[in-house]
């Protein structure tokens, strides 16, 4: 029992930290009627609906069919590496960075193992993790913190894209160059995938539900109107997708809503965070992300600033750096460690160099644009 509990805690490290933070904050601000106002129900509902419908799209075979169509056959290895990195970069814009990595890191392991290129796996998976984090910057649904801040500050798509697209463009160019430098020669990619191909009915159902989710993000449909539609559709046609939702992420948000709300009611803490955000909101957001991850940092720091531009950019590029800076990076690490021949030391060294390089480049771009 203790071994299983310890294993679960390692897999849900950020949730455990969030729960601990909420519990400690409750010692200073005991539960009362104001706690109910902490929770952004719209964000929680949208996250649930997005995770369920995207999981359905993945289970339908769409992702596997796309990856196989792009990679199968005799190809230059640098093109294979580029494809493996670009898949999570562009997929994360629609299906979130976490889901993109869950779909394409195992695929990278499969492809490189069959191609006899296991020595390049750490490099490619690190680039995939960075690609998912930075590609996800492009849209409100690309990263969980994007969705939260988009709803919290009631942004429109034009101002959101206007802030982040230059950083996404630079990331794309540098990631492509890094992927193309992965190695020379040619390799034959033969990927054994499920024989049933795309399950068209399931794909159509979840594609339609995902479209409704996007309309809700665009404020055409209210999240509380969307929720019963998704619940009924899943209950009638695809109940298995209820188990595919990352409830740990939803609980993480809920715990940090409590923590952030309580911190905002402690005068000394509120004054400290307001002062830090006034001094340099961007660097404060980046630094906080390194310690508590960028999603909790977005929830916490949004209580203390109206400078959404610096906060949004800070928590997005703050996903680079330490492995805990982004939940997506932890997912990539966990998936890599299950691969045959995985070398944790090699991965962590590569991860540190690549992440620090990209973080420095994007901070330099911000300095040039001010």
CSV table of C-alpha atoms in Angstrom, one decimal:
chain,number,residue,atom,x,y,z
A,1,UNK,CA,0.0,0.0,0.0
A,2,UNK,CA,2.8,2.5,0.9
A,3,UNK,CA,4.7,1.6,-2.2
A,4,UNK,CA,1.6,2.2,-4.3
A,5,UNK,CA,0.9,5.5,-2.5
A,6,UNK,CA,4.5,6.6,-3.0
A,7,UNK,CA,4.3,5.8,-6.7
A,8,UNK,CA,1.1,7.7,-7.1
A,9,UNK,CA,2.6,10.7,-5.3
A,10,UNK,CA,5.6,10.7,-7.7
A,11,UNK,CA,3.3,10.7,-10.6
A,12,UNK,CA,1.1,13.5,-9.2
A,13,UNK,CA,3.9,15.6,-7.7
A,14,UNK,CA,2.3,18.9,-8.7
A,15,UNK,CA,-1.1,17.9,-7.3
A,16,UNK,CA,0.5,16.9,-4.0
A,17,UNK,CA,2.3,20.3,-3.8
A,18,UNK,CA,-1.0,22.1,-4.6
A,19,UNK,CA,-2.9,20.2,-2.0
A,20,UNK,CA,-0.2,20.9,0.6
A,21,UNK,CA,-0.2,24.6,-0.3
A,22,UNK,CA,-4.0,24.7,0.0
A,23,UNK,CA,-3.9,23.0,3.4
A,24,UNK,CA,-1.3,25.3,4.8
A,25,UNK,CA,-3.1,28.4,3.6
A,26,UNK,CA,-6.2,27.1,5.3
A,27,UNK,CA,-4.4,27.4,8.6
A,28,UNK,CA,-4.2,31.2,8.1
A,29,UNK,CA,-7.6,31.6,6.4
A,30,UNK,CA,-10.0,29.0,7.7
A,31,UNK,CA,-12.8,27.9,5.3
A,32,UNK,CA,-15.7,30.3,5.1
A,33,UNK,CA,-18.3,31.5,2.6
A,34,UNK,CA,-15.8,33.5,0.6
A,35,UNK,CA,-14.0,30.3,-0.4
A,36,UNK,CA,-16.7,29.6,-2.9
A,37,UNK,CA,-15.7,32.7,-4.9
A,38,UNK,CA,-12.2,31.4,-5.4
A,39,UNK,CA,-13.1,28.8,-8.0
A,40,UNK,CA,-13.3,29.8,-11.7
A,41,UNK,CA,-16.0,27.2,-12.7
A,42,UNK,CA,-15.8,28.2,-16.4
A,43,UNK,CA,-12.1,27.2,-16.6
A,44,UNK,CA,-12.7,23.9,-14.8
A,45,UNK,CA,-15.6,23.0,-17.1
A,46,UNK,CA,-13.7,23.9,-20.2
A,47,UNK,CA,-10.7,21.9,-19.2
A,48,UNK,CA,-12.9,18.9,-18.5
A,49,UNK,CA,-14.7,19.1,-21.8
A,50,UNK,CA,-11.4,19.7,-23.8
A,51,UNK,CA,-9.6,16.8,-22.1
A,52,UNK,CA,-12.5,14.4,-22.7
A,53,UNK,CA,-13.1,15.3,-26.4
A,54,UNK,CA,-9.3,15.4,-27.2
A,55,UNK,CA,-8.9,12.0,-25.6
A,56,UNK,CA,-11.7,10.7,-27.8
A,57,UNK,CA,-10.0,12.1,-30.9
A,58,UNK,CA,-6.8,10.3,-29.9
A,59,UNK,CA,-8.6,7.0,-29.2
A,60,UNK,CA,-10.3,7.2,-32.6
A,61,UNK,CA,-6.9,6.6,-34.2
A,62,UNK,CA,-6.6,10.1,-35.8
A,63,UNK,CA,-3.2,10.9,-34.3
A,64,UNK,CA,-1.7,7.5,-35.1
A,65,UNK,CA,-2.9,7.7,-38.7
A,66,UNK,CA,-1.5,11.2,-39.1
A,67,UNK,CA,1.9,10.2,-37.7
A,68,UNK,CA,2.1,7.1,-39.8
A,69,UNK,CA,1.2,8.9,-43.0
A,70,UNK,CA,3.9,11.5,-42.4
A,71,UNK,CA,6.7,9.0,-41.4
A,72,UNK,CA,6.2,5.6,-43.0
A,73,UNK,CA,8.9,4.6,-45.6
A,74,UNK,CA,12.5,5.3,-46.5
A,75,UNK,CA,13.4,8.8,-45.4
A,76,UNK,CA,16.3,11.0,-44.5
A,77,UNK,CA,16.8,10.8,-40.7
A,78,UNK,CA,16.9,14.6,-40.3
A,79,UNK,CA,13.4,14.7,-41.9
A,80,UNK,CA,12.2,12.0,-39.5
A,81,UNK,CA,13.5,13.9,-36.5
A,82,UNK,CA,12.0,17.2,-37.8
A,83,UNK,CA,8.6,15.5,-38.3
A,84,UNK,CA,8.7,14.0,-34.8
A,85,UNK,CA,9.4,17.4,-33.3
A,86,UNK,CA,6.9,19.4,-35.4
A,87,UNK,CA,4.0,17.0,-34.7
A,88,UNK,CA,3.7,18.0,-31.0
A,89,UNK,CA,4.5,21.7,-31.9
A,90,UNK,CA,1.5,22.1,-34.1
A,91,UNK,CA,-0.8,19.5,-32.4
A,92,UNK,CA,-0.4,21.3,-29.0
A,93,UNK,CA,-2.0,24.4,-30.5
A,94,UNK,CA,-5.3,22.5,-30.6
A,95,UNK,CA,-5.1,19.5,-28.2
A,96,UNK,CA,-2.9,21.0,-25.4
A,97,UNK,CA,0.8,20.4,-24.8
A,98,UNK,CA,0.1,17.5,-22.4
A,99,UNK,CA,-2.0,15.5,-24.8
A,100,UNK,CA,0.4,16.2,-27.7
A,101,UNK,CA,3.2,14.7,-25.7
A,102,UNK,CA,1.1,11.7,-24.6
A,103,UNK,CA,0.4,11.0,-28.2
A,104,UNK,CA,3.7,11.6,-29.9
A,105,UNK,CA,6.5,10.8,-27.4
A,106,UNK,CA,5.6,7.1,-27.4
A,107,UNK,CA,5.4,7.3,-31.2
A,108,UNK,CA,8.9,8.8,-31.2
A,109,UNK,CA,10.1,5.9,-29.0
A,110,UNK,CA,8.5,3.4,-31.4
A,111,UNK,CA,9.9,5.0,-34.6
A,112,UNK,CA,13.5,5.5,-33.3
A,113,UNK,CA,13.6,2.0,-31.8
A,114,UNK,CA,12.5,0.4,-35.1
A,115,UNK,CA,14.9,2.7,-37.0
A,116,UNK,CA,17.9,1.7,-34.8
A,117,UNK,CA,18.4,5.3,-33.7
A,118,UNK,CA,17.9,4.9,-30.0
A,119,UNK,CA,21.0,7.0,-29.3
A,120,UNK,CA,19.0,10.1,-30.6
A,121,UNK,CA,16.0,9.5,-28.4
A,122,UNK,CA,16.9,11.8,-25.5
A,123,UNK,CA,17.6,14.7,-27.9
A,124,UNK,CA,14.4,14.2,-29.9
A,125,UNK,CA,12.1,13.8,-26.8
A,126,UNK,CA,13.6,16.9,-25.2
A,127,UNK,CA,12.9,18.8,-28.4
A,128,UNK,CA,9.4,17.4,-28.4
A,129,UNK,CA,8.8,18.6,-24.8
A,130,UNK,CA,10.0,22.1,-25.7
A,131,UNK,CA,8.0,22.0,-28.9
A,132,UNK,CA,4.8,21.2,-27.1
A,133,UNK,CA,5.3,23.9,-24.6
A,134,UNK,CA,6.2,26.6,-27.1
A,135,UNK,CA,3.7,25.6,-29.8
A,136,UNK,CA,1.0,25.6,-27.2
A,137,UNK,CA,1.6,29.3,-26.7
A,138,UNK,CA,-0.1,30.1,-29.9
A,139,UNK,CA,-3.7,29.5,-28.9
A,140,UNK,CA,-5.8,29.8,-25.7
A,141,UNK,CA,-6.3,26.1,-25.7
A,142,UNK,CA,-2.7,25.2,-26.3
A,143,UNK,CA,-1.6,25.3,-22.6
A,144,UNK,CA,-3.8,25.1,-19.5
A,145,UNK,CA,-2.4,28.4,-18.1
A,146,UNK,CA,-3.3,30.1,-21.4
A,147,UNK,CA,-7.0,29.0,-21.1
A,148,UNK,CA,-7.1,30.2,-17.5
A,149,UNK,CA,-5.6,33.7,-18.2
A,150,UNK,CA,-7.6,34.1,-21.4
A,151,UNK,CA,-10.8,33.6,-19.4
A,152,UNK,CA,-9.6,35.4,-16.3
A,153,UNK,CA,-8.7,38.7,-18.1
A,154,UNK,CA,-11.5,38.3,-20.8
A,155,UNK,CA,-9.0,38.6,-23.6
A,156,UNK,CA,-9.8,38.5,-27.3
A,157,UNK,CA,-8.0,36.4,-29.9
A,158,UNK,CA,-6.3,39.4,-31.6
A,159,UNK,CA,-4.6,40.8,-28.6
A,160,UNK,CA,-3.7,37.3,-27.4
A,161,UNK,CA,-2.1,36.3,-30.7
A,162,UNK,CA,-0.5,39.8,-31.1
A,163,UNK,CA,1.5,39.2,-27.9
A,164,UNK,CA,2.6,35.6,-28.4
A,165,UNK,CA,3.0,34.9,-32.1
A,166,UNK,CA,6.5,36.5,-32.4
A,167,UNK,CA,7.8,34.1,-29.8
A,168,UNK,CA,6.1,31.2,-31.4
A,169,UNK,CA,7.6,32.1,-34.7
A,170,UNK,CA,11.1,32.3,-33.3
A,171,UNK,CA,10.6,29.0,-31.5
A,172,UNK,CA,9.5,27.3,-34.7
A,173,UNK,CA,12.7,28.4,-36.6
A,174,UNK,CA,15.1,27.4,-33.8
A,175,UNK,CA,13.3,24.1,-33.1
A,176,UNK,CA,13.4,23.2,-36.8
A,177,UNK,CA,17.1,24.0,-37.0
A,178,UNK,CA,17.8,21.8,-33.9
A,179,UNK,CA,15.7,18.9,-35.3
A,180,UNK,CA,17.5,19.0,-38.6
A,181,UNK,CA,20.8,18.8,-36.8
A,182,UNK,CA,19.8,15.5,-35.2
A,183,UNK,CA,21.8,13.3,-37.5
A,184,UNK,CA,22.6,12.3,-41.1
A,185,UNK,CA,21.9,9.3,-43.3
A,186,UNK,CA,18.7,7.6,-44.3
A,187,UNK,CA,16.4,5.3,-42.3
A,188,UNK,CA,13.5,3.0,-43.0
A,189,UNK,CA,10.5,3.7,-40.8
A,190,UNK,CA,8.1,0.7,-40.5
A,191,UNK,CA,5.6,1.4,-37.8
A,192,UNK,CA,3.4,-1.4,-36.5
A,193,UNK,CA,0.0,0.2,-35.7
A,194,UNK,CA,-3.4,-1.0,-34.9
A,195,UNK,CA,-5.0,-2.7,-37.9
A,196,UNK,CA,-8.5,-1.1,-37.5
A,197,UNK,CA,-7.3,2.3,-38.6
A,198,UNK,CA,-9.5,5.4,-37.9
A,199,UNK,CA,-12.8,4.7,-36.1
A,200,UNK,CA,-14.8,7.1,-38.1
A,201,UNK,CA,-17.9,7.3,-35.9
A,202,UNK,CA,-15.9,8.0,-32.8
A,203,UNK,CA,-13.7,10.5,-34.6
A,204,UNK,CA,-16.8,12.4,-36.0
A,205,UNK,CA,-18.4,12.5,-32.5
A,206,UNK,CA,-15.4,13.9,-30.8
A,207,UNK,CA,-14.4,16.3,-33.6
A,208,UNK,CA,-17.9,17.8,-33.3
A,209,UNK,CA,-17.7,18.1,-29.5
A,210,UNK,CA,-14.2,19.6,-29.8
A,211,UNK,CA,-15.7,22.2,-32.2
A,212,UNK,CA,-18.2,23.1,-29.6
A,213,UNK,CA,-15.4,23.5,-27.0
A,214,UNK,CA,-13.6,25.9,-29.3
A,215,UNK,CA,-16.9,27.9,-29.7
A,216,UNK,CA,-17.1,28.1,-25.9
A,217,UNK,CA,-13.5,29.4,-25.7
A,218,UNK,CA,-14.5,32.0,-28.2
A,219,UNK,CA,-17.5,32.9,-25.9
A,220,UNK,CA,-20.1,31.8,-28.5
A,221,UNK,CA,-21.4,29.1,-26.1
A,222,UNK,CA,-21.4,29.4,-22.4
A,223,UNK,CA,-19.3,26.7,-20.6
A,224,UNK,CA,-22.2,25.7,-18.4
A,225,UNK,CA,-24.3,25.1,-21.5
A,226,UNK,CA,-21.5,23.1,-23.1
A,227,UNK,CA,-21.0,20.8,-20.1
A,228,UNK,CA,-24.4,18.9,-20.2
A,229,UNK,CA,-24.0,18.5,-24.0
A,230,UNK,CA,-20.6,16.8,-23.5
A,231,UNK,CA,-21.7,14.8,-20.5
A,232,UNK,CA,-24.8,13.4,-22.3
A,233,UNK,CA,-22.9,12.7,-25.5
A,234,UNK,CA,-20.2,10.8,-23.6
A,235,UNK,CA,-22.7,8.9,-21.5
A,236,UNK,CA,-24.6,7.7,-24.6
A,237,UNK,CA,-21.8,7.0,-27.0
A,238,UNK,CA,-18.3,6.8,-25.4
A,239,UNK,CA,-18.4,6.3,-21.7
A,240,UNK,CA,-14.7,5.2,-21.6
A,241,UNK,CA,-13.6,8.8,-22.2
A,242,UNK,CA,-14.7,9.7,-18.7
A,243,UNK,CA,-11.8,7.6,-17.5
A,244,UNK,CA,-9.4,9.3,-19.9
A,245,UNK,CA,-9.8,12.8,-18.3
A,246,UNK,CA,-6.9,14.0,-16.2
A,247,UNK,CA,-8.7,14.6,-13.0
A,248,UNK,CA,-5.4,15.3,-11.3
A,249,UNK,CA,-5.0,18.4,-13.3
A,250,UNK,CA,-8.5,19.6,-12.4
A,251,UNK,CA,-7.8,19.0,-8.7
A,252,UNK,CA,-4.5,20.8,-9.1
A,253,UNK,CA,-6.4,23.9,-10.4
A,254,UNK,CA,-8.9,23.6,-7.6
A,255,UNK,CA,-6.3,23.4,-4.9
A,256,UNK,CA,-4.4,26.4,-6.3
A,257,UNK,CA,-7.6,28.4,-6.6
A,258,UNK,CA,-7.9,27.9,-2.8
A,259,UNK,CA,-4.2,28.7,-2.2
A,260,UNK,CA,-4.3,31.8,-4.4
A,261,UNK,CA,-7.5,33.1,-2.9
A,262,UNK,CA,-6.2,32.6,0.6
A,263,UNK,CA,-2.9,34.3,-0.2
A,264,UNK,CA,-4.8,37.3,-1.5
A,265,UNK,CA,-6.5,37.7,1.9
A,266,UNK,CA,-3.3,37.7,3.9
A,267,UNK,CA,-2.2,41.4,3.9
A,268,UNK,CA,1.5,40.8,4.2
A,269,UNK,CA,1.6,38.2,1.4
A,270,UNK,CA,-0.6,40.3,-0.8
A,271,UNK,CA,1.7,43.3,-0.4
A,272,UNK,CA,4.8,41.2,-1.2
A,273,UNK,CA,3.4,39.7,-4.4
A,274,UNK,CA,2.0,43.0,-5.5
A,275,UNK,CA,5.4,44.6,-5.0
A,276,UNK,CA,7.2,41.8,-6.9
A,277,UNK,CA,4.8,42.0,-9.8
A,278,UNK,CA,5.2,45.8,-9.9
A,279,UNK,CA,9.0,45.4,-10.0
A,280,UNK,CA,9.1,43.0,-12.9
A,281,UNK,CA,6.1,40.9,-13.6
A,282,UNK,CA,7.7,38.9,-16.4
A,283,UNK,CA,10.7,37.7,-14.4
A,284,UNK,CA,8.6,37.1,-11.3
A,285,UNK,CA,6.3,34.9,-13.4
A,286,UNK,CA,9.3,33.0,-14.9
A,287,UNK,CA,10.9,32.5,-11.5
A,288,UNK,CA,7.7,31.3,-9.9
A,289,UNK,CA,7.1,28.8,-12.7
A,290,UNK,CA,10.5,27.2,-12.1
A,291,UNK,CA,9.5,26.3,-8.5
A,292,UNK,CA,5.7,25.6,-8.5
A,293,UNK,CA,5.1,25.0,-12.3
A,294,UNK,CA,3.6,27.5,-14.7
A,295,UNK,CA,0.0,26.6,-14.3
A,296,UNK,CA,-0.1,27.2,-10.5
A,297,UNK,CA,2.1,30.3,-11.0
A,298,UNK,CA,-0.6,31.7,-13.4
A,299,UNK,CA,-3.4,31.1,-10.9
A,300,UNK,CA,-1.4,32.5,-8.0
A,301,UNK,CA,0.1,35.6,-9.6
A,302,UNK,CA,-3.1,36.6,-11.4
A,303,UNK,CA,-4.4,37.6,-8.0
A,304,UNK,CA,-1.8,40.4,-7.7
A,305,UNK,CA,-1.6,42.1,-11.1
A,306,UNK,CA,-3.5,43.5,-14.0
A,307,UNK,CA,-0.5,43.2,-16.3
A,308,UNK,CA,-1.8,40.2,-18.2
A,309,UNK,CA,0.8,40.6,-21.0
A,310,UNK,CA,3.8,40.1,-18.7
A,311,UNK,CA,2.1,37.4,-16.7
A,312,UNK,CA,0.9,35.4,-19.8
A,313,UNK,CA,4.3,35.6,-21.5
A,314,UNK,CA,6.1,34.9,-18.2
A,315,UNK,CA,4.3,31.7,-17.4
A,316,UNK,CA,4.4,30.5,-21.0
A,317,UNK,CA,8.2,30.9,-21.5
A,318,UNK,CA,8.6,30.0,-17.8
A,319,UNK,CA,7.6,26.5,-18.8
A,320,UNK,CA,11.2,26.3,-20.0
A,321,UNK,CA,13.9,25.7,-17.4
A,322,UNK,CA,13.5,23.1,-14.6
A,323,UNK,CA,11.6,19.8,-15.2
A,324,UNK,CA,8.9,21.0,-12.8
A,325,UNK,CA,8.4,24.3,-14.7
A,326,UNK,CA,5.8,22.6,-16.9
A,327,UNK,CA,3.6,19.6,-16.4
A,328,UNK,CA,4.2,18.7,-20.0
A,329,UNK,CA,8.0,18.4,-19.4
A,330,UNK,CA,7.3,15.9,-16.5
A,331,UNK,CA,5.1,13.9,-18.8
A,332,UNK,CA,7.9,13.7,-21.5
A,333,UNK,CA,10.4,12.7,-18.8
A,334,UNK,CA,8.1,10.0,-17.5
A,335,UNK,CA,7.4,8.6,-21.0
A,336,UNK,CA,11.1,8.6,-21.9
A,337,UNK,CA,12.1,6.7,-18.8
A,338,UNK,CA,9.8,3.8,-19.9
A,339,UNK,CA,11.8,3.4,-23.1
A,340,UNK,CA,14.4,0.6,-23.5
A,341,UNK,CA,17.9,2.0,-23.1
A,342,UNK,CA,16.7,5.3,-21.4
A,343,UNK,CA,19.5,7.2,-19.7
A,344,UNK,CA,18.3,9.7,-17.1
A,345,UNK,CA,21.7,11.5,-16.9
A,346,UNK,CA,21.9,12.0,-20.6
A,347,UNK,CA,18.3,13.2,-20.7
A,348,UNK,CA,18.7,15.7,-17.9
A,349,UNK,CA,21.8,17.2,-19.3
A,350,UNK,CA,20.2,17.6,-22.7
A,351,UNK,CA,17.1,19.0,-21.1
A,352,UNK,CA,19.0,21.6,-19.1
A,353,UNK,CA,21.1,22.8,-22.1
A,354,UNK,CA,18.1,23.0,-24.5
A,355,UNK,CA,15.7,24.6,-22.0
A,356,UNK,CA,18.2,27.3,-20.8
A,357,UNK,CA,19.0,28.1,-24.5
A,358,UNK,CA,15.4,28.6,-25.5
A,359,UNK,CA,14.6,30.5,-22.3
A,360,UNK,CA,17.5,32.9,-22.9
A,361,UNK,CA,16.5,33.4,-26.6
A,362,UNK,CA,12.9,34.2,-25.8
A,363,UNK,CA,13.8,36.6,-22.9
A,364,UNK,CA,16.3,38.3,-25.3
A,365,UNK,CA,13.5,38.7,-27.9
A,366,UNK,CA,11.3,40.2,-25.2
A,367,UNK,CA,14.0,42.7,-24.3
A,368,UNK,CA,14.4,43.6,-27.9
A,369,UNK,CA,10.7,44.2,-28.4
A,370,UNK,CA,10.3,46.5,-25.4
